[in-house]
């Protein structure tokens, strides 16, 4: 499809972020007969692209369906690969005009004529900026802007990673996994089964309550049998080549263990920088951008939010299952005849 630019008139909606919830917002707008451009700094569904390669979703496929387009999977829950196929298909089916590998750097203007400044992410620092005009904006930039850092000496070493894709690179290595959530537990189990010596380090005294009920017993059994070492009530306090120092929360006692890699799977956080620049207040405590949950509109007229960005710091509150409806709420709040 053609790409409107600063010389064209404004499109009805510019959606920033081509994750599942940005795509869902685009599909809802297209279904209502509106012009939409979806912009993303990476590929379609960049967050899912970065997920562990062999993960399966916890949601059954019908709970991820967009605008009623059937999602058929071979097993009871989709694999990462099936989800990527599905979201490509949704994008094609609704003929979404996507601008991929274009980072939105700033937004100016007001309802009826927002100017969205973008820059190609693959063309180097000298790439010219482009301008897209839109009557309304949906910010669906997700919650994966930066990892929650450990903030300890040595975190900058190349052996420290903040995300996990597959076990193979860690075969026959001593790996500390930091965290007690699904990501940490599933990575630990997958690596243990691939011949990795895993030590799970978590500041709490037990695994997070959110760990999937069918995964938890497997992990607890591995820990009980000593197949995966677990240091509950501990934090990593220093990372050095070949070693990691752990500190016990209760009394501050330290211990040093042999270590080749640290996987800090401690979650990611959103950065609602575009919204702040537009003047949308963001609650300092919760990280939630001000918005009306019925319409998803922020206090700045014509600026909406969708997806996990609306959850602030608590990314477990909104996910695809519920964030996929935000676009519909936005579109339903605007009589189509009055869009422009
Ligand atoms: C391992 C794992 C398993 C999961 N399983 C499930 C499940 O079974 N069911 C479920 O419902 N949820 C699941 N989730 C959660 C779900 O993936 C997220 O809630 C979902 O991705 C949120 O979608 P989103 O569109 O809001 O944000 P995202 O998917 O994060 O998309 C945001 C997009 O915005 C883009 N972006 C950010 N800033 C800019 C910018 N300045 N300019 C242009 N583009 C920008 C990013 O590149 C990204 O593509 C899982 C998450 C993980 C980590």
Short mmCIF file of C-alpha atoms and ligand atoms in Angstrom, two decimals, residues 16-22 39-43 45-48 51-52 55 57-59 64 102-104 140-145 183 274 306-309 318-321, ligand 1:
data_model
loop_
_atom_site.label_atom_id
_atom_site.label_comp_id
_atom_site.label_asym_id
_atom_site.label_seq_id
_atom_site.Cartn_x
_atom_site.Cartn_y
_atom_site.Cartn_z
CA UNK A 16 2.61 3.43 17.03
CA UNK A 17 3.69 -0.14 17.71
CA UNK A 18 2.95 -3.21 15.59
CA UNK A 19 2.65 -5.63 18.49
CA UNK A 20 -0.48 -7.77 18.90
CA UNK A 21 -2.44 -4.90 20.49
CA UNK A 22 -1.33 -2.32 17.91
CA UNK A 39 4.51 2.20 12.53
CA UNK A 40 7.09 0.03 14.30
CA UNK A 41 10.77 0.47 15.00
CA UNK A 42 11.33 -3.24 14.35
CA UNK A 43 9.63 -6.11 12.51
CA UNK A 45 5.47 -8.28 16.49
CA UNK A 46 9.02 -7.49 17.53
CA UNK A 47 8.36 -8.56 21.12
CA UNK A 48 7.19 -12.04 20.10
CA UNK A 51 10.62 -14.50 22.89
CA UNK A 52 12.25 -17.87 23.63
CA UNK A 55 7.98 -21.23 23.88
CA UNK A 57 1.70 -19.36 24.80
CA UNK A 58 -0.36 -19.96 27.94
CA UNK A 59 -3.51 -18.66 26.19
CA UNK A 64 -5.79 -14.30 21.11
CA UNK A 102 10.74 3.15 11.47
CA UNK A 103 11.16 4.51 14.99
CA UNK A 104 8.79 7.24 16.11
CA UNK A 140 0.77 0.92 21.59
CA UNK A 141 4.49 0.80 22.30
CA UNK A 142 4.32 -2.10 24.76
CA UNK A 143 6.30 -2.78 27.90
CA UNK A 144 9.66 -3.94 26.64
CA UNK A 145 11.73 -0.77 26.40
CA UNK A 183 10.48 -16.57 32.21
CA UNK A 274 6.17 9.78 23.59
CA UNK A 306 -3.58 0.43 23.70
CA UNK A 307 -2.02 -2.80 24.94
CA UNK A 308 0.36 -3.49 27.76
CA UNK A 309 1.52 0.14 27.88
CA UNK A 318 -2.67 -6.48 30.60
CA UNK A 319 -1.61 -8.95 27.96
CA UNK A 320 -2.87 -9.94 24.51
CA UNK A 321 -6.05 -11.59 25.85
C1 LIG B 1 7.32 -15.45 27.16
C2 LIG B 1 6.00 -14.72 27.11
C3 LIG B 1 4.82 -15.42 26.91
C4 LIG B 1 3.59 -14.75 26.80
N1 LIG B 1 2.46 -15.47 26.62
C5 LIG B 1 1.25 -14.81 26.53
C6 LIG B 1 0.03 -15.53 26.36
O1 LIG B 1 -0.01 -16.76 26.30
N2 LIG B 1 -1.13 -14.82 26.28
C7 LIG B 1 -1.16 -13.45 26.34
O2 LIG B 1 -2.25 -12.87 26.26
N3 LIG B 1 -0.01 -12.74 26.53
C8 LIG B 1 1.19 -13.39 26.63
N4 LIG B 1 2.34 -12.68 26.84
C9 LIG B 1 2.26 -11.20 26.97
C10 LIG B 1 2.15 -10.56 25.60
O3 LIG B 1 3.12 -11.03 24.73
C11 LIG B 1 2.23 -9.05 25.71
O4 LIG B 1 1.24 -8.63 26.62
C12 LIG B 1 1.98 -8.42 24.33
O5 LIG B 1 3.10 -8.59 23.50
C13 LIG B 1 1.64 -6.95 24.48
O6 LIG B 1 1.32 -6.48 23.19
P1 LIG B 1 1.45 -4.94 22.83
O7 LIG B 1 1.04 -4.81 21.43
O8 LIG B 1 0.80 -4.12 23.87
O9 LIG B 1 3.03 -4.62 23.00
P2 LIG B 1 4.29 -5.25 22.28
O10 LIG B 1 4.04 -6.62 21.81
O11 LIG B 1 5.43 -5.05 23.22
O12 LIG B 1 4.48 -4.32 21.01
C14 LIG B 1 4.96 -3.00 21.12
C15 LIG B 1 5.61 -2.62 19.82
O13 LIG B 1 5.91 -1.22 19.84
C16 LIG B 1 7.12 -1.00 19.16
N5 LIG B 1 7.67 0.30 19.58
C17 LIG B 1 8.04 0.68 20.83
N6 LIG B 1 8.49 1.97 20.81
C18 LIG B 1 8.38 2.40 19.52
C19 LIG B 1 8.69 3.64 18.87
N7 LIG B 1 9.18 4.70 19.52
N8 LIG B 1 8.48 3.72 17.53
C20 LIG B 1 7.97 2.67 16.83
N9 LIG B 1 7.67 1.48 17.42
C21 LIG B 1 7.86 1.35 18.73
C22 LIG B 1 7.97 -2.20 19.55
O14 LIG B 1 9.01 -2.42 18.62
C23 LIG B 1 6.94 -3.34 19.57
O15 LIG B 1 6.87 -4.05 18.35
C24 LIG B 1 3.57 -13.34 26.94
C25 LIG B 1 4.76 -12.63 27.15
C26 LIG B 1 5.97 -13.31 27.26
C27 LIG B 1 7.23 -12.50 27.50
#
